[in-house]
mmCIF file of C-alpha atoms (C1' of nucleotides) in Angstrom:
data_model
loop_
_atom_site.group_PDB
_atom_site.id
_atom_site.type_symbol
_atom_site.label_atom_id
_atom_site.label_comp_id
_atom_site.label_asym_id
_atom_site.label_seq_id
_atom_site.Cartn_x
_atom_site.Cartn_y
_atom_site.Cartn_z
ATOM 1 C CA UNK W 1 7.533 9.522 22.400
ATOM 2 C CA UNK W 2 8.368 5.485 21.964
ATOM 3 C CA UNK W 3 6.127 3.340 23.723
ATOM 4 C CA UNK W 4 8.809 2.324 26.040
ATOM 5 C CA UNK W 5 8.363 5.971 27.367
ATOM 6 C CA UNK W 6 5.168 5.837 27.664
ATOM 7 C CA UNK W 7 5.456 2.926 29.873
ATOM 8 C CA UNK W 8 7.569 4.656 32.292
ATOM 9 C CA UNK W 9 6.113 8.055 32.233
ATOM 10 C CA UNK W 10 2.690 6.035 33.150
ATOM 11 C CA UNK W 11 4.629 4.472 36.321
ATOM 12 C CA UNK W 12 5.811 7.548 37.432
ATOM 13 C CA UNK W 13 2.124 8.830 38.146
ATOM 14 C CA UNK W 14 0.585 9.374 42.042
ATOM 15 C CA UNK W 15 -1.423 6.898 42.879
ATOM 16 C CA UNK W 16 -5.444 8.441 43.589
ATOM 17 C CA UNK W 17 -6.149 8.341 46.902
ATOM 18 C CA UNK W 18 -9.618 9.817 46.478
ATOM 19 C CA UNK W 19 -11.925 6.803 46.557
ATOM 20 C CA UNK W 20 -15.096 8.270 44.896
ATOM 21 C CA UNK W 21 -13.054 8.754 41.798
ATOM 22 C CA UNK W 22 -10.580 7.726 39.407
ATOM 23 C CA UNK W 23 -11.608 10.322 37.001
ATOM 24 C CA UNK W 24 -8.592 12.970 37.174
ATOM 25 C CA UNK W 25 -8.960 16.489 37.735
ATOM 26 C CA UNK W 26 -8.407 19.028 35.334
ATOM 27 C CA UNK W 27 -6.598 22.273 36.092
ATOM 28 C CA UNK W 28 -5.588 25.440 33.962
ATOM 29 C CA UNK W 29 -1.937 26.961 34.411
ATOM 30 C CA UNK W 30 -1.626 30.558 33.947
ATOM 31 C CA UNK W 31 -0.959 30.176 30.117
ATOM 32 C CA UNK W 32 -4.451 28.624 29.949
ATOM 33 C CA UNK W 33 -3.146 25.521 28.986
ATOM 34 C CA UNK W 34 -5.180 22.775 30.372
ATOM 35 C CA UNK W 35 -2.947 20.396 32.476
ATOM 36 C CA UNK W 36 -3.812 17.289 33.156
ATOM 37 C CA UNK W 37 -3.125 15.323 36.409
ATOM 38 C CA UNK W 38 -3.505 11.646 34.830
ATOM 39 C CA UNK W 39 -3.043 9.136 37.726
ATOM 40 C CA UNK W 40 -3.001 5.511 38.242
ATOM 41 C CA UNK W 41 -6.219 3.380 38.574
ATOM 42 C CA UNK W 42 -6.955 2.848 42.416
ATOM 43 C CA UNK W 43 -7.592 -1.127 42.678
ATOM 44 C CA UNK W 44 -7.730 -1.130 46.490
ATOM 45 C CA UNK W 45 -11.283 -1.007 46.566
ATOM 46 C CA UNK W 46 -14.398 -3.586 47.100
ATOM 47 C CA UNK W 47 -15.184 -5.494 43.832
ATOM 48 C CA UNK W 48 -18.442 -3.892 43.724
ATOM 49 C CA UNK W 49 -17.461 -0.571 43.467
ATOM 50 C CA UNK W 50 -14.043 -1.431 41.534
ATOM 51 C CA UNK W 51 -16.222 -3.286 39.090
ATOM 52 C CA UNK W 52 -18.308 0.067 38.391
ATOM 53 C CA UNK W 53 -14.902 2.301 38.319
ATOM 54 C CA UNK W 54 -13.049 -0.228 35.494
ATOM 55 C CA UNK W 55 -16.008 0.518 33.107
ATOM 56 C CA UNK W 56 -15.051 2.473 30.347
ATOM 57 C CA UNK W 57 -11.113 2.186 30.851
ATOM 58 C CA UNK W 58 -9.036 0.720 28.386
ATOM 59 C CA UNK W 59 -7.116 -2.720 28.990
ATOM 60 C CA UNK W 60 -3.722 -2.428 27.182
ATOM 61 C CA UNK W 61 -1.716 -5.460 26.415
ATOM 62 C CA UNK W 62 1.679 -6.015 24.741
ATOM 63 C CA UNK W 63 2.567 -9.127 23.078
ATOM 64 C CA UNK W 64 5.977 -8.708 21.384
ATOM 65 C CA UNK W 65 5.908 -5.793 19.304
ATOM 66 C CA UNK W 66 2.435 -5.802 18.843
ATOM 67 C CA UNK W 67 0.051 -3.294 21.245
ATOM 68 C CA UNK W 68 -3.601 -4.359 21.797
ATOM 69 C CA UNK W 69 -6.332 -1.940 23.282
ATOM 70 C CA UNK W 70 -9.969 -2.552 24.445
ATOM 71 C CA UNK W 71 -12.315 -1.037 26.385
ATOM 72 C CA UNK W 72 -13.475 -2.555 29.451
ATOM 73 C CA UNK W 73 -17.554 -2.522 28.766
ATOM 74 C CA UNK W 74 -18.466 -5.338 31.143
ATOM 75 C CA UNK W 75 -17.647 -6.558 34.474
ATOM 76 C CA UNK W 76 -18.572 -8.895 37.444
ATOM 77 C CA UNK W 77 -17.893 -8.911 41.003
ATOM 78 C CA UNK W 78 -16.836 -11.960 43.161
ATOM 79 C CA UNK W 79 -15.956 -10.761 46.396
ATOM 80 C CA UNK W 80 -15.426 -13.923 48.201
ATOM 81 C CA UNK W 81 -16.598 -14.186 51.791
ATOM 82 C CA UNK W 82 -20.517 -15.631 51.655
ATOM 83 C CA UNK W 83 -20.777 -15.462 48.288
ATOM 84 C CA UNK W 84 -21.357 -18.694 47.251
ATOM 85 C CA UNK W 85 -20.189 -17.867 43.233
ATOM 86 C CA UNK W 86 -17.073 -17.058 44.064
ATOM 87 C CA UNK W 87 -14.162 -19.489 43.947
ATOM 88 C CA UNK W 88 -12.792 -18.253 47.583
ATOM 89 C CA UNK W 89 -15.978 -18.899 49.066
ATOM 90 C CA UNK W 90 -15.944 -18.895 53.055
ATOM 91 C CA UNK W 91 -12.185 -18.114 52.804
ATOM 92 C CA UNK W 92 -11.074 -21.075 51.320
ATOM 93 C CA UNK W 93 -7.640 -20.878 49.638
ATOM 94 C CA UNK W 94 -5.773 -22.946 46.944
ATOM 95 C CA UNK W 95 -2.614 -22.596 44.792
ATOM 96 C CA UNK W 96 -4.991 -21.771 41.891
ATOM 97 C CA UNK W 97 -6.509 -18.949 43.731
ATOM 98 C CA UNK W 98 -3.859 -17.248 45.663
ATOM 99 C CA UNK W 99 -4.287 -14.080 43.346
ATOM 100 C CA UNK W 100 -7.198 -13.747 44.730
ATOM 101 C CA UNK W 101 -5.665 -12.818 47.630
ATOM 102 C CA UNK W 102 -2.351 -10.713 46.806
ATOM 103 C CA UNK W 103 -2.335 -7.245 46.294
ATOM 104 C CA UNK W 104 -5.490 -5.575 44.832
ATOM 105 C CA UNK W 105 -4.596 -4.967 40.929
ATOM 106 C CA UNK W 106 -3.268 -8.509 40.682
ATOM 107 C CA UNK W 107 -4.609 -10.739 38.042
ATOM 108 C CA UNK W 108 -6.449 -13.735 38.494
ATOM 109 C CA UNK W 109 -6.143 -15.940 35.106
ATOM 110 C CA UNK W 110 -7.507 -19.199 35.368
ATOM 111 C CA UNK W 111 -8.450 -22.161 32.825
ATOM 112 C CA UNK W 112 -12.179 -23.136 32.347
ATOM 113 C CA UNK W 113 -13.526 -26.131 30.753
ATOM 114 C CA UNK W 114 -10.215 -27.106 29.989
ATOM 115 C CA UNK W 115 -9.547 -24.869 27.138
ATOM 116 C CA UNK W 116 -10.437 -21.431 27.801
ATOM 117 C CA UNK W 117 -9.481 -18.783 30.231
ATOM 118 C CA UNK W 118 -10.776 -15.962 32.060
ATOM 119 C CA UNK W 119 -9.373 -12.894 33.730
ATOM 120 C CA UNK W 120 -10.423 -10.965 36.849
ATOM 121 C CA UNK W 121 -8.266 -8.399 38.821
ATOM 122 C CA UNK W 122 -8.050 -8.738 42.665
ATOM 123 C CA UNK W 123 -10.217 -6.487 44.793
ATOM 124 C CA UNK W 124 -9.770 -5.043 48.630
ATOM 125 C CA UNK W 125 -11.522 -7.650 49.911
ATOM 126 C CA UNK W 126 -9.493 -11.072 50.655
ATOM 127 C CA UNK W 127 -10.149 -13.560 48.159
ATOM 128 C CA UNK W 128 -12.263 -10.811 46.294
ATOM 129 C CA UNK W 129 -12.341 -10.171 42.339
ATOM 130 C CA UNK W 130 -13.774 -8.790 39.435
ATOM 131 C CA UNK W 131 -13.872 -10.332 36.314
ATOM 132 C CA UNK W 132 -13.727 -8.791 32.847
ATOM 133 C CA UNK W 133 -16.694 -10.091 30.489
ATOM 134 C CA UNK W 134 -16.205 -7.952 27.732
ATOM 135 C CA UNK W 135 -14.247 -5.239 25.538
ATOM 136 C CA UNK W 136 -14.707 -3.132 22.820
ATOM 137 C CA UNK W 137 -11.677 -3.243 20.207
ATOM 138 C CA UNK W 138 -9.958 -0.467 19.926
ATOM 139 C CA UNK W 139 -6.529 -1.249 18.773
ATOM 140 C CA UNK W 140 -4.516 -4.076 17.143
ATOM 141 C CA UNK W 141 -7.845 -5.504 15.988
ATOM 142 C CA UNK W 142 -6.774 -7.677 13.374
ATOM 143 C CA UNK W 143 -4.211 -9.294 15.499
ATOM 144 C CA UNK W 144 -6.890 -10.320 17.777
ATOM 145 C CA UNK W 145 -8.969 -11.471 15.157
ATOM 146 C CA UNK W 146 -6.160 -13.475 13.869
ATOM 147 C CA UNK W 147 -5.440 -15.108 16.867
ATOM 148 C CA UNK W 148 -9.162 -16.114 17.674
ATOM 149 C CA UNK W 149 -9.573 -17.672 13.939
ATOM 150 C CA UNK W 150 -6.307 -19.354 14.311
ATOM 151 C CA UNK W 151 -7.923 -21.393 17.392
ATOM 152 C CA UNK W 152 -11.106 -22.342 15.718
ATOM 153 C CA UNK W 153 -11.471 -25.256 13.445
ATOM 154 C CA UNK W 154 -13.596 -23.670 10.770
ATOM 155 C CA UNK W 155 -11.208 -20.469 10.181
ATOM 156 C CA UNK W 156 -14.613 -18.433 9.361
ATOM 157 C CA UNK W 157 -14.083 -14.636 9.522
ATOM 158 C CA UNK W 158 -15.475 -13.097 13.075
ATOM 159 C CA UNK W 159 -16.609 -9.443 13.205
ATOM 160 C CA UNK W 160 -14.717 -6.753 15.330
ATOM 161 C CA UNK W 161 -18.315 -6.733 17.637
ATOM 162 C CA UNK W 162 -17.522 -10.624 18.535
ATOM 163 C CA UNK W 163 -13.881 -10.631 19.009
ATOM 164 C CA UNK W 164 -14.164 -9.678 23.056
ATOM 165 C CA UNK W 165 -17.618 -10.303 23.802
ATOM 166 C CA UNK W 166 -17.187 -12.896 26.423
ATOM 167 C CA UNK W 167 -14.622 -13.535 29.390
ATOM 168 C CA UNK W 168 -12.817 -16.073 27.130
ATOM 169 C CA UNK W 169 -13.257 -14.465 23.911
ATOM 170 C CA UNK W 170 -11.497 -11.578 25.276
ATOM 171 C CA UNK W 171 -8.610 -13.441 26.651
ATOM 172 C CA UNK W 172 -7.890 -15.401 23.432
ATOM 173 C CA UNK W 173 -7.943 -11.901 21.368
ATOM 174 C CA UNK W 174 -5.020 -10.482 23.866
ATOM 175 C CA UNK W 175 -3.400 -13.923 24.337
ATOM 176 C CA UNK W 176 -4.310 -13.717 28.188
ATOM 177 C CA UNK W 177 -2.792 -17.028 29.554
ATOM 178 C CA UNK W 178 -2.703 -18.727 33.169
ATOM 179 C CA UNK W 179 1.048 -19.033 32.348
ATOM 180 C CA UNK W 180 1.786 -15.559 31.148
ATOM 181 C CA UNK W 181 -0.180 -13.604 32.940
ATOM 182 C CA UNK W 182 -1.486 -15.353 36.469
ATOM 183 C CA UNK W 183 -0.545 -13.123 39.583
ATOM 184 C CA UNK W 184 0.951 -10.214 37.101
ATOM 185 C CA UNK W 185 0.625 -6.584 39.334
ATOM 186 C CA UNK W 186 -1.304 -4.816 36.547
ATOM 187 C CA UNK W 187 0.127 -1.192 38.313
ATOM 188 C CA UNK W 188 3.632 -2.240 37.363
ATOM 189 C CA UNK W 189 3.653 -4.444 34.607
ATOM 190 C CA UNK W 190 5.221 -3.824 31.544
ATOM 191 C CA UNK W 191 3.243 -6.264 29.340
ATOM 192 C CA UNK W 192 -0.519 -5.530 30.293
ATOM 193 C CA UNK W 193 -2.357 -2.839 32.562
ATOM 194 C CA UNK W 194 -5.565 -0.559 32.506
ATOM 195 C CA UNK W 195 -5.077 3.413 31.517
ATOM 196 C CA UNK W 196 -7.647 5.656 32.232
ATOM 197 C CA UNK W 197 -9.742 7.402 29.637
ATOM 198 C CA UNK W 198 -10.799 10.704 31.018
ATOM 199 C CA UNK W 199 -12.324 11.956 27.328
ATOM 200 C CA UNK W 200 -14.846 8.674 27.250
ATOM 201 C CA UNK W 201 -17.392 9.296 30.024
ATOM 202 C CA UNK W 202 -19.589 6.431 31.152
ATOM 203 C CA UNK W 203 -23.220 7.666 30.916
ATOM 204 C CA UNK W 204 -25.168 4.940 32.584
ATOM 205 C CA UNK W 205 -24.343 1.747 34.141
ATOM 206 C CA UNK W 206 -26.969 -1.276 33.849
ATOM 207 C CA UNK W 207 -26.766 -3.663 36.753
ATOM 208 C CA UNK W 208 -27.905 -7.051 36.942
ATOM 209 C CA UNK W 209 -27.069 -11.001 37.392
ATOM 210 C CA UNK W 210 -24.172 -12.454 37.095
ATOM 211 C CA UNK W 211 -23.601 -15.306 34.261
ATOM 212 C CA UNK W 212 -23.259 -18.849 34.198
ATOM 213 C CA UNK W 213 -23.114 -19.126 37.898
ATOM 214 C CA UNK W 214 -26.076 -21.358 38.529
ATOM 215 C CA UNK W 215 -24.978 -23.956 40.196
ATOM 216 C CA UNK W 216 -24.102 -21.390 43.167
ATOM 217 C CA UNK W 217 -27.906 -21.406 43.910
ATOM 218 C CA UNK W 218 -30.702 -18.964 42.878
ATOM 219 C CA UNK W 219 -29.861 -16.253 46.047
ATOM 220 C CA UNK W 220 -26.185 -15.677 44.642
ATOM 221 C CA UNK W 221 -26.945 -16.181 40.992
ATOM 222 C CA UNK W 222 -29.551 -13.310 41.286
ATOM 223 C CA UNK W 223 -27.195 -11.347 43.411
ATOM 224 C CA UNK W 224 -26.842 -7.924 41.195
ATOM 225 C CA UNK W 225 -23.282 -8.077 40.644
ATOM 226 C CA UNK W 226 -22.844 -7.761 37.176
ATOM 227 C CA UNK W 227 -22.298 -4.456 35.507
ATOM 228 C CA UNK W 228 -22.488 -2.811 31.638
ATOM 229 C CA UNK W 229 -22.138 -0.020 29.999
ATOM 230 C CA UNK W 230 -25.994 1.084 29.018
ATOM 231 C CA UNK W 231 -26.505 0.717 25.441
ATOM 232 C CA UNK W 232 -22.968 -0.685 24.343
ATOM 233 C CA UNK W 233 -22.816 -2.926 21.268
ATOM 234 C CA UNK W 234 -19.874 -4.791 22.616
ATOM 235 C CA UNK W 235 -21.361 -6.407 26.006
ATOM 236 C CA UNK W 236 -21.530 -9.832 25.610
ATOM 237 C CA UNK W 237 -25.522 -10.501 27.226
ATOM 238 C CA UNK W 238 -27.428 -7.729 27.366
ATOM 239 C CA UNK W 239 -30.351 -7.466 29.651
ATOM 240 C CA UNK W 240 -33.354 -5.647 27.716
ATOM 241 C CA UNK W 241 -35.872 -5.209 30.051
ATOM 242 C CA UNK W 242 -33.489 -3.353 32.478
ATOM 243 C CA UNK W 243 -32.006 -1.038 29.566
ATOM 244 C CA UNK W 244 -35.695 -0.260 28.723
ATOM 245 C CA UNK W 245 -36.722 0.419 32.400
ATOM 246 C CA UNK W 246 -33.355 3.390 32.261
ATOM 247 C CA UNK W 247 -35.041 4.531 28.819
ATOM 248 C CA UNK W 248 -38.027 5.033 30.743
ATOM 249 C CA UNK W 249 -36.381 7.140 33.664
ATOM 250 C CA UNK W 250 -34.529 9.129 31.267
ATOM 251 C CA UNK W 251 -37.790 10.126 29.268
ATOM 252 C CA UNK W 252 -39.622 11.212 32.676
ATOM 253 C "C1'" DA U 1 -5.714 -43.437 41.549
ATOM 254 C "C1'" DG U 2 -10.345 -42.194 40.096
ATOM 255 C "C1'" DT U 3 -14.078 -39.264 39.747
ATOM 256 C "C1'" DC U 4 -16.443 -35.131 38.658
ATOM 257 C "C1'" DC U 5 -17.017 -30.760 36.751
ATOM 258 C "C1'" DG U 6 -16.645 -26.064 35.120
ATOM 259 C "C1'" DA U 7 -17.164 -17.451 35.804
ATOM 260 C "C1'" DT U 8 -17.642 -20.928 28.123
ATOM 261 C "C1'" DT U 9 -17.199 -21.310 22.911
ATOM 262 C "C1'" DC U 10 -18.062 -23.204 18.691
ATOM 263 C "C1'" DG U 11 -20.459 -25.757 15.398
ATOM 264 C "C1'" DC U 12 -24.607 -28.120 13.855
ATOM 265 C "C1'" DT U 13 -29.819 -28.664 13.911
ATOM 266 C "C1'" DG B 1 -31.377 -23.702 20.874
ATOM 267 C "C1'" DC B 2 -28.285 -27.957 22.305
ATOM 268 C "C1'" DG B 3 -24.381 -31.217 22.786
ATOM 269 C "C1'" DA B 4 -19.618 -31.730 22.206
ATOM 270 C "C1'" DA B 5 -14.821 -30.237 23.356
ATOM 271 C "C1'" DT B 6 -11.285 -30.868 26.697
ATOM 272 C "C1'" DC B 7 -8.023 -30.671 30.933
ATOM 273 C "C1'" DG B 8 -6.022 -29.055 35.905
ATOM 274 C "C1'" DG B 9 -7.309 -29.521 40.109
ATOM 275 C "C1'" DA B 10 -10.040 -30.242 44.050
ATOM 276 C "C1'" DC B 11 -11.881 -33.890 46.409
ATOM 277 C "C1'" DT B 12 -12.534 -38.993 47.906
ATOM 278 C "C1'" DA B 13 -11.147 -43.297 49.302
#
DNA sequence: AGTCCGATTCGCT
DNA sequence: GCGAATCGGACTA
């Protein structure tokens, strides 16, 4: 099957209307073959739910003939409204944040520190989005490495583990830029989308505070709006104390 | 027109 | 661990 055929199949799938799960039900036919009803992901959910649902899913990026894939292992939600850390705090609108007010499942890509990009996926709240903070590289790894090293002065080698363990690292690795990807509809785009991976089970989710938003003040900086896959080695910053607590619970 | 600053990363100490 | 890099856009006057 060509990649184009795969893409067209993917787009024919029916949307999942069950808000509590995005895992496809597995049915058995008369011949006892397993028929899997693969569904497109549901994006129209509150950021806090979407952020957790996205864990374990696979972000796919096509650049020309190259396909890169990475499993989403770390996210943060920025729900807007009274969240001071959100760029859409108090419903503030500007040309740059417009993607966050668009249909859930729209990519919001912005430049930060004058040289890096970050990607969010808009959620159901007006002005709400989920930041993708880290991926486990799965496919196209050598291309990711090449693009990352190209951008560095030192040109020194990068371990696979370090290719996508940060929001701007993953954008560089997957060539996600504002000019190419902002306002992209991930439900219909042919160059970037998210796939379910029903074989991959998220064992446990670690929930902790968001990173790099001290300026928003203590109350909002401490909100438990960051989520990552427990024990995962591709996460940008692990909270080992939280992980220990989870480990203790598992034992008892 | 001028100022200020960031949802980060890199390279060096 | 710390400071520099680097620039678009929001905000002020």
